[in-house]
XYZ file of C-alpha atoms in Angstrom:
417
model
C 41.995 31.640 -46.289
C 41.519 34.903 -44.108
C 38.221 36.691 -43.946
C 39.877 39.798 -43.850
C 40.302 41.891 -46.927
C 43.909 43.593 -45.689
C 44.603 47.071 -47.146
C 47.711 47.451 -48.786
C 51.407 48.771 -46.677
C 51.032 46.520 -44.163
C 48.040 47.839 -41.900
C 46.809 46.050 -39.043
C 44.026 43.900 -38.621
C 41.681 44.879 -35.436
C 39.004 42.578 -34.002
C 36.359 42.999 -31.851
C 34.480 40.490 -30.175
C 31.273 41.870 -29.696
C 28.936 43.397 -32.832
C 26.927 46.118 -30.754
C 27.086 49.918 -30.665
C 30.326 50.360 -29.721
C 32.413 48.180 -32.255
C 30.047 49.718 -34.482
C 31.132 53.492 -33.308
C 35.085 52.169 -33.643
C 34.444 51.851 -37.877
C 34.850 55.430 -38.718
C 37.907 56.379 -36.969
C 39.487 52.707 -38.137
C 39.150 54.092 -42.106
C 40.776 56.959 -40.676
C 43.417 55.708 -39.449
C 43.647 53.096 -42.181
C 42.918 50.391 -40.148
C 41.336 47.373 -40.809
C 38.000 46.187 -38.935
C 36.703 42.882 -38.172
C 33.825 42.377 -35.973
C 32.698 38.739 -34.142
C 29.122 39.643 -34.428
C 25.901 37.924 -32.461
C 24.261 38.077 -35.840
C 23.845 39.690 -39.480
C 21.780 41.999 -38.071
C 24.086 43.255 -35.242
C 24.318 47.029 -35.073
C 28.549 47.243 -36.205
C 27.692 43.874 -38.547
C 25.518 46.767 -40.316
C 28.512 48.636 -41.176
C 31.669 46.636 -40.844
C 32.036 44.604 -44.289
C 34.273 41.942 -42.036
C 31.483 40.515 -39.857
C 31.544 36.918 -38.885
C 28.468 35.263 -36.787
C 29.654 34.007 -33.935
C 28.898 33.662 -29.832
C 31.571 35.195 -27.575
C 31.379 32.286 -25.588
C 31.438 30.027 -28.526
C 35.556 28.621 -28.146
C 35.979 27.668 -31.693
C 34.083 30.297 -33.654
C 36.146 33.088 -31.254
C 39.325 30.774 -32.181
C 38.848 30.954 -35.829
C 37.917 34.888 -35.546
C 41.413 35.616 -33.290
C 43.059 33.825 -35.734
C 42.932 36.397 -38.688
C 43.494 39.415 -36.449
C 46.635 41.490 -35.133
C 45.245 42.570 -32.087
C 42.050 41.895 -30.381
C 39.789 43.742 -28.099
C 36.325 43.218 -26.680
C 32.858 45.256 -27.340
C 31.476 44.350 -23.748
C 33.294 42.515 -20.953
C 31.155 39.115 -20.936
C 33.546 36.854 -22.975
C 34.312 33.823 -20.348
C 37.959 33.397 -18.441
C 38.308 29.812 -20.265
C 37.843 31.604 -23.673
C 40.208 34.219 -22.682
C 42.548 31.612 -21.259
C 42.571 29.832 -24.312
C 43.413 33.051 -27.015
C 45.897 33.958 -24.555
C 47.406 29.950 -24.954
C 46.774 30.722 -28.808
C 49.266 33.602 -28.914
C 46.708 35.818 -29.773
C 47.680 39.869 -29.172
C 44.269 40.910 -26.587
C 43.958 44.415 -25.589
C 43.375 44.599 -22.799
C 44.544 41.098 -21.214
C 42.394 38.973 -19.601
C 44.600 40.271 -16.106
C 43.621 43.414 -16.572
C 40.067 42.174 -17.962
C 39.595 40.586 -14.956
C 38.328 43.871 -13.073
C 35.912 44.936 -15.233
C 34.323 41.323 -14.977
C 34.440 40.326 -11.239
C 32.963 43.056 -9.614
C 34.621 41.407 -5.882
C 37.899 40.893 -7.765
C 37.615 44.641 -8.460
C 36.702 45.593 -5.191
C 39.375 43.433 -3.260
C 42.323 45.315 -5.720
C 41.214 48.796 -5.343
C 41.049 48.425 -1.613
C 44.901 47.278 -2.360
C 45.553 50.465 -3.937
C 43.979 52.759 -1.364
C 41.170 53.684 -3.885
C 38.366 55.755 -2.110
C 35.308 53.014 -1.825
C 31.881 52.529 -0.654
C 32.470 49.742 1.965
C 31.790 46.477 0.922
C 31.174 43.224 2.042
C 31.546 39.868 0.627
C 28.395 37.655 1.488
C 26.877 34.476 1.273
C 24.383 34.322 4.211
C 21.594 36.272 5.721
C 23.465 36.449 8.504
C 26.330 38.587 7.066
C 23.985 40.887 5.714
C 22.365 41.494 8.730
C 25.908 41.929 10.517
C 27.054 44.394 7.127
C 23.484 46.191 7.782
C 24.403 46.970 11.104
C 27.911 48.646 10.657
C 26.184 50.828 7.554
C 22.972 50.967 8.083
C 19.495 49.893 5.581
C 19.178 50.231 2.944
C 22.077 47.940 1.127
C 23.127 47.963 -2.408
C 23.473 44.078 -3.599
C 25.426 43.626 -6.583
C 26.042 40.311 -8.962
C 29.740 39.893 -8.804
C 29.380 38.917 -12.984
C 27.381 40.160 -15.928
C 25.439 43.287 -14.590
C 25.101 46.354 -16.683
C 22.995 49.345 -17.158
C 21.478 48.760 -13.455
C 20.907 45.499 -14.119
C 22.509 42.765 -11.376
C 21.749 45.471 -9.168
C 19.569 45.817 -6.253
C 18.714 48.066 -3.230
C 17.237 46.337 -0.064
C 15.766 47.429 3.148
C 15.786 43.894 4.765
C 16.775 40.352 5.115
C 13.599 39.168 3.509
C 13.894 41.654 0.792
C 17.382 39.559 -0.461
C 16.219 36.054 0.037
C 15.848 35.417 -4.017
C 19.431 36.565 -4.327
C 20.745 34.479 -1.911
C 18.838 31.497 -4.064
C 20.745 32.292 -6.269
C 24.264 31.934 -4.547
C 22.899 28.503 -3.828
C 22.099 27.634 -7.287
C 24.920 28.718 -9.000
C 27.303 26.922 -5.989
C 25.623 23.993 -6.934
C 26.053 24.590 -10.555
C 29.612 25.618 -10.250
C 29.979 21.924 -8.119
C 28.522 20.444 -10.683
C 31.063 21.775 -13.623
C 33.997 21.600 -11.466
C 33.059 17.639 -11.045
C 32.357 17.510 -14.826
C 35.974 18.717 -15.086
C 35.228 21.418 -17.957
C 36.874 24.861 -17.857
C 33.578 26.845 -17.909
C 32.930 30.218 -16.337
C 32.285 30.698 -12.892
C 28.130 30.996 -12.849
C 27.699 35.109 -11.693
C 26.983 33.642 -8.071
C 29.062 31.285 -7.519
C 31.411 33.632 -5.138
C 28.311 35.006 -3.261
C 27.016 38.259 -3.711
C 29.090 42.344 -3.110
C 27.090 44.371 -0.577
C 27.785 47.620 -0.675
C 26.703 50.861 1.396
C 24.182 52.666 -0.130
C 26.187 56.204 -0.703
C 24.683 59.397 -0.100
C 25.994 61.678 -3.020
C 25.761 64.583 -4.876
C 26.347 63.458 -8.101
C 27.902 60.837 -10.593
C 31.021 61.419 -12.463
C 32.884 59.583 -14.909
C 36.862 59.717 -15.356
C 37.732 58.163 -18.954
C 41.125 57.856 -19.605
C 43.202 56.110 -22.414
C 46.864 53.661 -21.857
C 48.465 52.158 -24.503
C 51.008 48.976 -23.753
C 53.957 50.923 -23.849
C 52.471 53.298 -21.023
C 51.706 56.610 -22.767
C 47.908 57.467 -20.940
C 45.545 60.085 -22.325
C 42.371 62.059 -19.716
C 39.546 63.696 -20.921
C 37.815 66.092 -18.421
C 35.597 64.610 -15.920
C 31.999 64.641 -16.881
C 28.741 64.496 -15.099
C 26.578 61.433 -16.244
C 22.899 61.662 -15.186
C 21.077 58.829 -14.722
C 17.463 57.374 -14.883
C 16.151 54.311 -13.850
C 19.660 53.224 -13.512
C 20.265 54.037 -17.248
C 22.809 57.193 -18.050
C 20.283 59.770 -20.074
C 22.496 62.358 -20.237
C 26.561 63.595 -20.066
C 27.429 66.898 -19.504
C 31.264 67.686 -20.635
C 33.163 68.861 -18.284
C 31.101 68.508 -15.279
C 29.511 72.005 -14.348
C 30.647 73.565 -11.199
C 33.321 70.555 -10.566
C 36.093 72.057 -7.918
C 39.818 71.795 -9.734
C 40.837 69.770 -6.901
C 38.269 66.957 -7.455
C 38.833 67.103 -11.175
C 42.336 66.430 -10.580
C 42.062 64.272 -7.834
C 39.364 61.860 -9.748
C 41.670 62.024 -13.570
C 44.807 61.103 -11.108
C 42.959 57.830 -9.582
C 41.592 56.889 -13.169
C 45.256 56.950 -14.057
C 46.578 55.073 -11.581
C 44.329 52.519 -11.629
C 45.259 52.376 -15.274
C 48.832 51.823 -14.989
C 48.396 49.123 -11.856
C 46.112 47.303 -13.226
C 47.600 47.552 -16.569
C 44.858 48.443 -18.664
C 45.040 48.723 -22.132
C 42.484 51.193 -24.165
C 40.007 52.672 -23.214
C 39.187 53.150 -19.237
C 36.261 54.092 -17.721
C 36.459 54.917 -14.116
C 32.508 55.505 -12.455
C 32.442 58.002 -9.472
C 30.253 59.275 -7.126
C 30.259 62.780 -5.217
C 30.089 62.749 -1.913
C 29.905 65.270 0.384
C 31.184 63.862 3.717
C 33.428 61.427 5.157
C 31.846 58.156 3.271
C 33.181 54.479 2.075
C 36.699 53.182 2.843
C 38.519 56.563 1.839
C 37.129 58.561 4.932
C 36.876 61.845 3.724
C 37.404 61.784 0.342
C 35.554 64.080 -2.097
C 34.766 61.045 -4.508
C 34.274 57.424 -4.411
C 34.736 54.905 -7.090
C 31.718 52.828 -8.193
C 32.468 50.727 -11.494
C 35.076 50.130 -13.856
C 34.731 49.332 -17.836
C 37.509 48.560 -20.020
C 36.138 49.814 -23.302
C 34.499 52.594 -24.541
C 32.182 53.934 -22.447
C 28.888 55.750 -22.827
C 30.017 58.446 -20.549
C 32.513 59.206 -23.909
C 29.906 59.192 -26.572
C 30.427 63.346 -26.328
C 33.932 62.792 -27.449
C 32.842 61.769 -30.905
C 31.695 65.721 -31.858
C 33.438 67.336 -29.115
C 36.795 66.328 -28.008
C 40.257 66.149 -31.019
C 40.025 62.471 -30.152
C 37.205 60.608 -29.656
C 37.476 57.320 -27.715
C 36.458 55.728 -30.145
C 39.808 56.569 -31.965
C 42.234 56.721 -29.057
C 40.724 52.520 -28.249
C 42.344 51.974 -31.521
C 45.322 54.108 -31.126
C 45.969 52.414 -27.643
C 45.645 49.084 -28.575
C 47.917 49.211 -31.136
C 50.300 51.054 -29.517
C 50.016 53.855 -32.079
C 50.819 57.449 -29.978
C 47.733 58.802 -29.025
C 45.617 61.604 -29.790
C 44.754 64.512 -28.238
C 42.207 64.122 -25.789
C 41.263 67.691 -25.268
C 37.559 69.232 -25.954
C 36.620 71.633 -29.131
C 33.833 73.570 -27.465
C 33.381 75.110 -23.812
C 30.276 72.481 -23.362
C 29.316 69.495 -24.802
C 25.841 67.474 -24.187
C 25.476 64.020 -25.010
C 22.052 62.800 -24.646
C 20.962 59.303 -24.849
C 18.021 58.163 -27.186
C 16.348 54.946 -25.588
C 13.226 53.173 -27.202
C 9.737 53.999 -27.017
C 5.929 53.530 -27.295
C 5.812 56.307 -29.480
C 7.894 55.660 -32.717
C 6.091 55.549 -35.712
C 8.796 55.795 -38.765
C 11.980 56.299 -36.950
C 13.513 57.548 -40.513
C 11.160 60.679 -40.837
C 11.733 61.702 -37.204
C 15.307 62.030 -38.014
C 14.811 64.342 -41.015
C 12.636 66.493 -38.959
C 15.158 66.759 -36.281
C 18.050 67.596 -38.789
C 16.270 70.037 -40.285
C 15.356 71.776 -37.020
C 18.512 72.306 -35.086
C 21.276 72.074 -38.119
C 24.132 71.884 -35.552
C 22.243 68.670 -33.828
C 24.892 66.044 -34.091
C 22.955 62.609 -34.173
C 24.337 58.511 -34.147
C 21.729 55.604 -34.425
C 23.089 52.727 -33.666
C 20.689 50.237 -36.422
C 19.069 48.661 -33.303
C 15.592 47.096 -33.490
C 13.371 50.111 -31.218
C 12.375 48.524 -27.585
C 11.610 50.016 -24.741
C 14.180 51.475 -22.624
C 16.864 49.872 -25.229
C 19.934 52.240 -26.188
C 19.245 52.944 -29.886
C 21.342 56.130 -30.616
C 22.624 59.352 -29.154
C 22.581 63.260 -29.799
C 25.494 65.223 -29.013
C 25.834 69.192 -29.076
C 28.310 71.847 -28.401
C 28.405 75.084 -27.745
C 28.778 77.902 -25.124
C 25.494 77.789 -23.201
C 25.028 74.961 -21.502
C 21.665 75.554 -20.705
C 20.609 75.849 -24.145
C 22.499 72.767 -25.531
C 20.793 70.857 -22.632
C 17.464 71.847 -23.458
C 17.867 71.031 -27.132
C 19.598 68.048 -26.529
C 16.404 66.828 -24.350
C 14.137 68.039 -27.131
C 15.731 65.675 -30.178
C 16.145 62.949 -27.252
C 12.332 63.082 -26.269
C 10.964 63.957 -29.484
C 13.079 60.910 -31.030
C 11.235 58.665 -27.985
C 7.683 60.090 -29.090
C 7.426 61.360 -25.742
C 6.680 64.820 -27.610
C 5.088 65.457 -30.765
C 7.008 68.639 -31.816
């Protein structure tokens, strides 16, 4: 007997593996659209399980309880990139409709596998080495100079499986890991089970530390049957390796590298054959850097999902991402992707040591800027964690920024008022 409670005429079912903040954003636009929701959530307390009456418990990496979830769903798509290759292998054996495939999938996971295709494509790059030894990061250090950006091929996020080095010694834990997890993967591959790789086990990406300007982020939307969808560029602002802050469209952004950065999103869409929601990461660079000489931009991550960098679409774009993920995946036509205001600020709210009743805070906030636009996401409040996010629009960007900061920080407890 299915789970799902199916709406009358014939709507589809949608899954997502994953319970966190972004399944949880896809739940308006889904009663929208008329869409049914169904979550595979970590727990009952998961921010979408919160709001999505179709909520299962169940791991990602847990075969049979992602089995029996698939199973009651028209199409499925993912809330984070983390669900193993064998899991994805076996859905796909199933018969089971994912969005995007594990092919595509396979980019967003495997940060080398990423960075071997888009050097295929001619993508603008930082260069990038493959490494396993001290010695080959001494001989990569050389051609690019110190410091070096080490990244864990698998399961970084939010600057984590990142790190800068000035030095061999600086990297030796890392390369302890490469060991450990070759050993690991030796001993799984002897065990004969179809696990995932261990995020070592292929060595670690070294990358040139670029010199830029700024970051950018290209989010674009492609369906199955082809049919793609841009926002406008925006300029993400991080801290601590953590994006704070979008500004939509990026100020002061030359036409030509707008263009030039939606036209690579695209087209990395369409080769790769993404489905949903795209998220290409960029930086700005000023000079002839990375493997596209003197390019105006080189690409840094991809996610296939929404992406934080499109939290501003919610309040200020026709379509939010949120919508257009759903739209794309089932192949509906999608929405317009264009903005509503001149500017739109997105600022993220991340925990703090100053919360007292987070419930009260809001009401103040509300009541003190009425156009505030604010999304919690029903998270437990820790330090640093991603709990919610403020957007506003408007015509001075200056103005929205400074507000935005205000609810952000005063939400935070870094101010009192």
């Amino acid at each position: 007997m299915s789970r799902v409670q199916r709406a009358p005429g014939g709507f589809p079912v949608v899954g997502i593996i994953g319970g966190g903040q972004l399944a949880r954003m896809c739940a308006p636009p889904a009663v929208g659209l008329g869409v049914q929701l169904s979550v595979l959530a970590e727990s009952t307390t998961a921010s979408a399980a919160l709001v999505v009456p179709s909520a299962p418990v169940g791991a990602h990496d847990d075969l049979a309880a992602v089995r029996a979830f698939a199973a009651d769903c028209d199409v499925v798509t993912f809330d984070h990139e983390h669900v193993p290759a064998p899991v994805l292998a076996a859905l796909v054996a199933d018969g089971v409709n994912l969005q995007p495939s594990p092919a595509a999938l396979r980019y967003a996971q495997d940060k080398l596998a990423m960075r071997h295709r888009l050097d295929e494509l001619g993508v603008p790059c930082p260069r990038w080495r493959q490494i396993r030894e001290p010695s080959e990061l001494a001989s990569f250090a050389a051609q690019v100079g110190w410091p070096v950006v080490l990244k864990a091929p698998r399961g970084g996020y939010d600057g984590k499986g990142v790190l800068v080095v000035d030095d061999l010694a600086a990297a030796q834990d890392w390369f302890d890991l490469v060991r450990r997890d070759e050993a690991e993967l030796a001993r799984r591959s002897a065990a004969g089970g179809p696990e995932a790789r261990p995020a070592f086990a292929d060595g670690i990406l070294a990358e040139e530390r670029v010199v830029f300007r700024r970051e950018l982020a290209a989010l674009v939307a492609r369906s199955p049957s082809g049919q793609a969808a841009a926002w406008p560029v925006v300029e993400t602002v991080q801290t601590d390796g953590i994006c704070t802050e979008v500004l939509a469209p990026a100020p002061n952004l030359a036409d030509e590298v707008a263009i030039a950065a939606t036209q690579v999103a695209l087209r990395i869409a369409g080769e790769l054959q993404v489905t949903g929601v795209l998220a290409v990461e960029l930086f700005e660079v000023a000079g002839p850097q990375g493997a596209g000489g003197g390019s105006s931009y080189v690409v840094n991550e991809l996610a296939m999902r929404p992406h934080n960098s499109g939290h501003w679409t919610i309040d200020g774009a026709v379509t939010s991402q949120f919508e257009q993920h759903l739209r794309a995946v089932l192949d509906l036509p999608l929405g317009s992707p264009r903005a509503r205001a001149p500017w739109t600020v997105m600022g993220n709210v991340l925990g703090g040591a100053g919360y007292a009743e987070l419930y009260s805070t809001y009401r103040h906030l509300l009541a003190r800027d009425p156009e505030l636009r604010m999304h919690l996401y029903g998270k437990d409040v820790q330090p640093g964690r991603k709990i919610g996010h403020v957007n506003l629009c408007g015509t001075d960007l200056a103005n929205l920024r400074d507000r935005a900061r205000h609810a952000t920080d005063y939400l935070a407890g870094v101010i009192q008022e």
